[in-house]
Coordinates of C-alpha atoms in Angstrom, one line a residue:
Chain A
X1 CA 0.0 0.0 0.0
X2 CA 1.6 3.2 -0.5
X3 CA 0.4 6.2 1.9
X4 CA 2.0 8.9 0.7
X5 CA 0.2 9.9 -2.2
X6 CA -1.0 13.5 -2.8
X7 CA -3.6 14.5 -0.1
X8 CA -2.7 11.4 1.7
X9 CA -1.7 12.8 5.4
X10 CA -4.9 11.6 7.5
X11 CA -4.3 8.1 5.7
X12 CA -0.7 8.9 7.2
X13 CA -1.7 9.3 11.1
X14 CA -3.9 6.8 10.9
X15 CA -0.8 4.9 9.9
X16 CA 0.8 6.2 12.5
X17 CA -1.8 5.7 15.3
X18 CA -2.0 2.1 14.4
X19 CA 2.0 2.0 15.3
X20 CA 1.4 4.0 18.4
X21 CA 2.9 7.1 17.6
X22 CA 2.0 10.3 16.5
X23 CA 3.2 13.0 13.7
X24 CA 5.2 15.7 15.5
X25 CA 6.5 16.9 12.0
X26 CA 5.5 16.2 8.4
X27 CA 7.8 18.1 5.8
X28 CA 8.4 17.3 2.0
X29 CA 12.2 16.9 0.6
X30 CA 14.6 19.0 -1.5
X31 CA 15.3 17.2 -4.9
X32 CA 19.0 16.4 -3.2
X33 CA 17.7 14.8 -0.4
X34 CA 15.7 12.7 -2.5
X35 CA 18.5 11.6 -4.6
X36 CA 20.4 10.4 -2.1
X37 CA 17.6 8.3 -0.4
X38 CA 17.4 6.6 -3.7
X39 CA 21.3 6.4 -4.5
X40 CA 21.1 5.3 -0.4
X41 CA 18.7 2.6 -0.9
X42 CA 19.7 1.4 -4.4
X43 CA 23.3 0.9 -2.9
X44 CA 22.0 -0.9 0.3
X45 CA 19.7 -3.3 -1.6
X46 CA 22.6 -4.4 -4.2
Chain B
X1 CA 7.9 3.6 -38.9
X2 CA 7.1 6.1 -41.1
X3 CA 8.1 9.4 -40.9
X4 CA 4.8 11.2 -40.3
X5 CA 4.4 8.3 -37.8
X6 CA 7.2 9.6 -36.3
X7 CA 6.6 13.1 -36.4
X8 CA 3.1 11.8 -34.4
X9 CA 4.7 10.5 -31.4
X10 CA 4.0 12.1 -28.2
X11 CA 7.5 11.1 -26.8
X12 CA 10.3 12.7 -28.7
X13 CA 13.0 10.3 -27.2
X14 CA 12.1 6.6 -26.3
X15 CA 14.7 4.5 -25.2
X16 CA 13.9 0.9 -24.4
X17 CA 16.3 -1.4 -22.8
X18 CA 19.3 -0.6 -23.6
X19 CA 22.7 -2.0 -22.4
X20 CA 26.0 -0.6 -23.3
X21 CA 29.6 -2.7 -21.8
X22 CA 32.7 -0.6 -22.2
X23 CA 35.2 -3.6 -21.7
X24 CA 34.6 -5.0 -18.5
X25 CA 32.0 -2.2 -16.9
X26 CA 28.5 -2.3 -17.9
X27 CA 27.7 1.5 -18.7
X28 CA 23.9 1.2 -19.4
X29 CA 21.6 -1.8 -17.5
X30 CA 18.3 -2.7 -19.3
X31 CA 17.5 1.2 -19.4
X32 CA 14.4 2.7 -20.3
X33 CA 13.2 6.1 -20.7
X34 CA 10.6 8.2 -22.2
X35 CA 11.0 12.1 -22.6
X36 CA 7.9 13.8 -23.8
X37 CA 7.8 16.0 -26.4
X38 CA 7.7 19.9 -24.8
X39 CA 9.2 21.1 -21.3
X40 CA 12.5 20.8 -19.9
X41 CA 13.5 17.2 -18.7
X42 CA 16.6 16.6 -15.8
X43 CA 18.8 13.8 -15.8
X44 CA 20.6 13.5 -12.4
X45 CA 23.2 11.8 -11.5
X46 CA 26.6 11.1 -9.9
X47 CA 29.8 10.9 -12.1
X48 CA 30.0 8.0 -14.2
X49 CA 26.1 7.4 -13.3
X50 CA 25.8 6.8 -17.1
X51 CA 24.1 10.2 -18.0
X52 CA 27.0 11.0 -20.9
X53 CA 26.8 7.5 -22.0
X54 CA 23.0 7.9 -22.7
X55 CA 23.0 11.1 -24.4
X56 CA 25.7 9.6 -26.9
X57 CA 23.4 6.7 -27.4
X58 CA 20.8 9.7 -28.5
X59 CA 23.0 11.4 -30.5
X60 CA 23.8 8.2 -32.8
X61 CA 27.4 8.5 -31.4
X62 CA 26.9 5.0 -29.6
X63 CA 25.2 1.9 -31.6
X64 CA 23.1 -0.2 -29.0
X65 CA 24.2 -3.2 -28.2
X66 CA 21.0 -4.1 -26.8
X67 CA 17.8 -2.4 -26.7
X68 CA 16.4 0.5 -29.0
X69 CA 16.7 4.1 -28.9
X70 CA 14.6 6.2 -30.9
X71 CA 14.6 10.2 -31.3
X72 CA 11.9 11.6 -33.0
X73 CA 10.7 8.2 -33.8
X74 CA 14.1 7.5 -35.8
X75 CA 17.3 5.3 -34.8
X76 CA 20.1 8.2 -34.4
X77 CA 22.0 5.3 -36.1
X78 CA 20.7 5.0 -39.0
X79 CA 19.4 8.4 -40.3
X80 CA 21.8 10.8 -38.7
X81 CA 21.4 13.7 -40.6
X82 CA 17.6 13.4 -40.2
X83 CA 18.1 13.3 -36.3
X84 CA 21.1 15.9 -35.4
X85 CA 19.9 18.5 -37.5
X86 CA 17.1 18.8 -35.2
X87 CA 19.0 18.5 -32.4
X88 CA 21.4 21.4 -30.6
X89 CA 24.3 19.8 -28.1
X90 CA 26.3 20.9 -25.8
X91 CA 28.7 18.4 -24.6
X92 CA 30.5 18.0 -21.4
X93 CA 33.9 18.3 -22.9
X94 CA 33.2 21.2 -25.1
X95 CA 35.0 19.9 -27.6
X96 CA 35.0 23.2 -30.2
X97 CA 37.9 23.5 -32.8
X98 CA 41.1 25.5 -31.1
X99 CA 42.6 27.1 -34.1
X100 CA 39.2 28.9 -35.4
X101 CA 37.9 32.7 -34.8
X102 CA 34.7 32.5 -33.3
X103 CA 33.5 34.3 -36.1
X104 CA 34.7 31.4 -38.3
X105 CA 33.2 28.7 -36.2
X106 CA 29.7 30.1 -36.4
X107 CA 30.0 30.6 -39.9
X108 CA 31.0 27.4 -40.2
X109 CA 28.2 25.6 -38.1
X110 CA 25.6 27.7 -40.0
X111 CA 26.5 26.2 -42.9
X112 CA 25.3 22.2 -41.6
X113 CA 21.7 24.0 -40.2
X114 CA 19.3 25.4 -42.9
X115 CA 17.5 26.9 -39.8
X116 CA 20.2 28.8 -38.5
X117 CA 18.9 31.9 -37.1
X118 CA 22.2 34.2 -37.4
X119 CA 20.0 37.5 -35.6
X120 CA 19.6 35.2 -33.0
X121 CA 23.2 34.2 -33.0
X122 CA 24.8 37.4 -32.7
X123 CA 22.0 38.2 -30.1
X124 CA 23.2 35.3 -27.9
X125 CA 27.4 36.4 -28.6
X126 CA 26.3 39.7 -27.7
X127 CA 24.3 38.3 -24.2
X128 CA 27.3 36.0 -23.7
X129 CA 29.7 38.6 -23.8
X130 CA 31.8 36.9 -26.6
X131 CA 34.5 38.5 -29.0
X132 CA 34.2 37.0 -32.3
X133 CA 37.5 37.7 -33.1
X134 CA 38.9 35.6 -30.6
X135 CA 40.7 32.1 -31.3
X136 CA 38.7 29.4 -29.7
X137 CA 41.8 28.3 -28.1
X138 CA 42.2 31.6 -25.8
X139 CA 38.5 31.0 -24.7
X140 CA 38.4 30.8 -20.7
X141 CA 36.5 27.6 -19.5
X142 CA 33.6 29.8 -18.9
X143 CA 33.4 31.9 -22.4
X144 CA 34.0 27.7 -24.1
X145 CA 30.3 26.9 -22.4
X146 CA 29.2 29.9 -23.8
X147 CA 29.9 29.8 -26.9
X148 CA 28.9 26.0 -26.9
X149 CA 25.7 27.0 -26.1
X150 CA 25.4 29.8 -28.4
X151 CA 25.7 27.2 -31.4
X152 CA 23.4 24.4 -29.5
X153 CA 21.0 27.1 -29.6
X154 CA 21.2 29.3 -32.8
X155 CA 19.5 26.9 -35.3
X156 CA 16.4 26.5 -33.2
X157 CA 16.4 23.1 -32.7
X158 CA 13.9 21.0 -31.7
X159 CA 15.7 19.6 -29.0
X160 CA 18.2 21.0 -26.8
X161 CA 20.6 18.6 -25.3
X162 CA 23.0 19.9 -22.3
X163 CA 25.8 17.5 -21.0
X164 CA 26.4 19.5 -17.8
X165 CA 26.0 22.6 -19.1
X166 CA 26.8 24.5 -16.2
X167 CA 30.4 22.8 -16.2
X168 CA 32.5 26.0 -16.1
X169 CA 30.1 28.6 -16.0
X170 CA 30.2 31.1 -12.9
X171 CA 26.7 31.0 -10.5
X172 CA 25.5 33.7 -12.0
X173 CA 25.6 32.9 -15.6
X174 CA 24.1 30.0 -14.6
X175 CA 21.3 31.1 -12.7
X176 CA 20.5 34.0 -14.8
X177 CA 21.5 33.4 -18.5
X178 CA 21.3 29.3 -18.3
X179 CA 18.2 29.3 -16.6
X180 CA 16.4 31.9 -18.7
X181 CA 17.5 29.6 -21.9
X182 CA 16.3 26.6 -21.1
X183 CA 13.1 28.1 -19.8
X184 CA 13.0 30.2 -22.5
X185 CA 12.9 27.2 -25.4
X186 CA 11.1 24.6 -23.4
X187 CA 8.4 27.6 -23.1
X188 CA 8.2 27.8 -27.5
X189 CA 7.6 24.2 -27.0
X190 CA 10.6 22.6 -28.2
X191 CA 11.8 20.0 -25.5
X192 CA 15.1 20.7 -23.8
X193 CA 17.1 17.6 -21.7
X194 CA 19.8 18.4 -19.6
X195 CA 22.3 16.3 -17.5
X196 CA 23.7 17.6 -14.4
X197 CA 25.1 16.9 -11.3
X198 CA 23.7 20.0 -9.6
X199 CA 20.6 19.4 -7.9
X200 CA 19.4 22.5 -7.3
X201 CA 19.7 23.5 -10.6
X202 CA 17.2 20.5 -11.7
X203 CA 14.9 21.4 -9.3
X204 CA 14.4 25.1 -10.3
X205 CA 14.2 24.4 -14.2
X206 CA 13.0 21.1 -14.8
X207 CA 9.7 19.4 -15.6
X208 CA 10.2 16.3 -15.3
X209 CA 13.5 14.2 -14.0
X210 CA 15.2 11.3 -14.0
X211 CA 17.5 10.1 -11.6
X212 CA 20.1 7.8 -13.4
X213 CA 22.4 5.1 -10.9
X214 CA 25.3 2.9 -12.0
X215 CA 23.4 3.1 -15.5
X216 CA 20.3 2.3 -13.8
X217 CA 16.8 4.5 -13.7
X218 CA 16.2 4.5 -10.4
X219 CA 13.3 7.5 -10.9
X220 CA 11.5 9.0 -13.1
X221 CA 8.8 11.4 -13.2
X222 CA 7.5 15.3 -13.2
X223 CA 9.6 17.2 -10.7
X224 CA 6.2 18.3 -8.4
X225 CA 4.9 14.8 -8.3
X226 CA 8.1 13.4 -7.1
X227 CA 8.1 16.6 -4.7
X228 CA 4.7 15.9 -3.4
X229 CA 5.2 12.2 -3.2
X230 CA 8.4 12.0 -1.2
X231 CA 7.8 13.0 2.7
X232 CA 9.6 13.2 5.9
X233 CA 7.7 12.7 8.5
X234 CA 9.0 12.5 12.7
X235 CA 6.8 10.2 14.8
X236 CA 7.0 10.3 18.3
X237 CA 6.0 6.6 20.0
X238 CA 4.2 6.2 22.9
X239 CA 7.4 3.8 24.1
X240 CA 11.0 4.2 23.9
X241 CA 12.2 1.9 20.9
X242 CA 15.2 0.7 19.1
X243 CA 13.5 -0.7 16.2
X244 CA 10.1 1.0 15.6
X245 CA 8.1 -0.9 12.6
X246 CA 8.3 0.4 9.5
X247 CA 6.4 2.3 6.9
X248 CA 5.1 1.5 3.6
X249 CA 6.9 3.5 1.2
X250 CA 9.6 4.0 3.7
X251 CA 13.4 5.0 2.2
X252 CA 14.9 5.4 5.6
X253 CA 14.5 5.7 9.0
X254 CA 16.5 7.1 12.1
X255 CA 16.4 8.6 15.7
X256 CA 16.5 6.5 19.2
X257 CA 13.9 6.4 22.0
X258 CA 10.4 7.7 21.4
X259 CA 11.4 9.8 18.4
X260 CA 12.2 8.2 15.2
X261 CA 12.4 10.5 11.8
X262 CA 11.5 8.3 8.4
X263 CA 11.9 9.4 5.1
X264 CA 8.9 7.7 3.2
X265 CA 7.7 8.0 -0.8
X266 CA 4.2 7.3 -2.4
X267 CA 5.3 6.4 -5.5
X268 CA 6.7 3.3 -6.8
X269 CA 10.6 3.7 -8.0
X270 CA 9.1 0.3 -10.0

């Protein structure tokens, strides 16, 4: 399931209630940060 | 296909599984890629990700070894001629001829493009601040991506392709006259793609993007769905943890005790 599609946040703390936490901060990401989450993962997977 | 066919396509590059080995490195893995005809399209990645490699597949410098590329619906291969002189590039390296004037290398270029636009041309010397009486081989590192870029643009292509094109230019050029360019044509609906290690830079120009790996896509999609897709959230558990569960979509995850930060997306990389 992927929960972070657009307009997504109250499928989000629902989410996050089911794990027993709570959203203190919710923020979207720079174009560099998300390229080196990718790069990041990609590397960690191979 | 035929060449109204072509001329039909939405896409005005599609590349389909291609694989390139330089001796014993695979360049290219099983890469495909579809850039739309219109707007400004970023390829990112590290060095040697694979992004020059591409573009030279593009440009009908490289033959595939596997897979298919097609620009404008043609194989850069086999009709050339039909394919580059629709194309403006601006390579990494800008490889330009040392011993010419710039006057002489403009006229010079003019004479492969039927379209070249020479009010144009001496609009964009003028704008880059160029002498065209000066040998090509005195050009500072700077002035060479200028004047690059003055004959990738001058016959109007239909696509604009930029190997780093901020390689060498000061932060102001880039933001100001680089910038402005690329907006400039992808807003008179020609398609411009540009490679570049400078994040930033993608961000603020680009349409769409593709994030290119160890000749692998890893990414690929308009710039402000993959802004609105990718999220970090910090969640705060109701018991101190060392190994909180994850979430769907999550990249990455840190923090210790109750507070853990994760770095999700809502969008398959697939």
């Amino acid at each position: 399931m992927d929960l972070l599609v657009r307009g997504d946040l109250e499928q989000l703390k629902q989410a996050a209630e089911a794990m027993q936490a709570r959203i203190l901060e919710e923020s979207t990401l720079t174009l560099d940060e998300i390229f080196l989450l990718r790069v990041g993962r990609q590397a960690a997977e191979q | 296909m035929t060449e109204k066919g072509a001329n039909a396509s939405p896409a005005i590059i599609e590349v389909q599984h291609l694989s390139r080995r330089f001796d014993d490195r695979q360049a290219l893995h099983d890469l495909s890629l579809t850039v739309p005809r219109g707007g400004v399209f970023g390829l990112i990645g590290g060095n040697g990700a694979g992004k020059t490699t591409l573009i030279r597949h593009l440009l009908g410098m490289l033959k595939a070894q596997q897979g298919s590329v097609r620009v404008f619906g043609l194989d850069p291969v086999a009709a050339p001629a039909a394919v580059l002189g629709r194309i403006g590039y601006l390579s990494e390296d800008r490889d330009l001829p040392n011993w010419m004037r710039l006057q002489d290398l403009l006229r010079y270029t003019q004479a492969f493009y039927p379209a070249w636009d020479s009010v144009y041309a001496e609009e964009l010397r003028k704008n880059f601040d160029l002498n065209p009486a000066t040998r090509v081989k005195s050009l500072s590192r700077g002035q060479r991506a200028r004047a690059g870029l003055l004959i990738a643009l001058a016959h109007r292509p239909e696509l604009l392709v930029l190997d780093e094109p901020s390689s060498g230019l000061d932060p102001v050029v880039r933001r100001d006259i680089l910038g402005s360019i690329i907006r400039t044509v992808a807003d008179e609906g020609r398609t411009v793609l540009f490679s570049s290690h400078l994040l930033d830079e993608v961000e603020r120009v680009a349409d769409r993007v593709a994030i290119i790996h160890e000749g692998r896509i890893l990414l690929t999609s308009e710039m402000e769905q993959i802004r609105e897709s990718h999220r970090r959230l910090v969640l705060q558990f109701r018991k101190s943890t060392n190994d909180p569960p994850p979430l769907d979509g999550m990249l990455d995850r840190t923090g210790s005790g109750t507070e853990w930060t994760y770095w999700c997306a809502g969008i398959s990389n697939s």
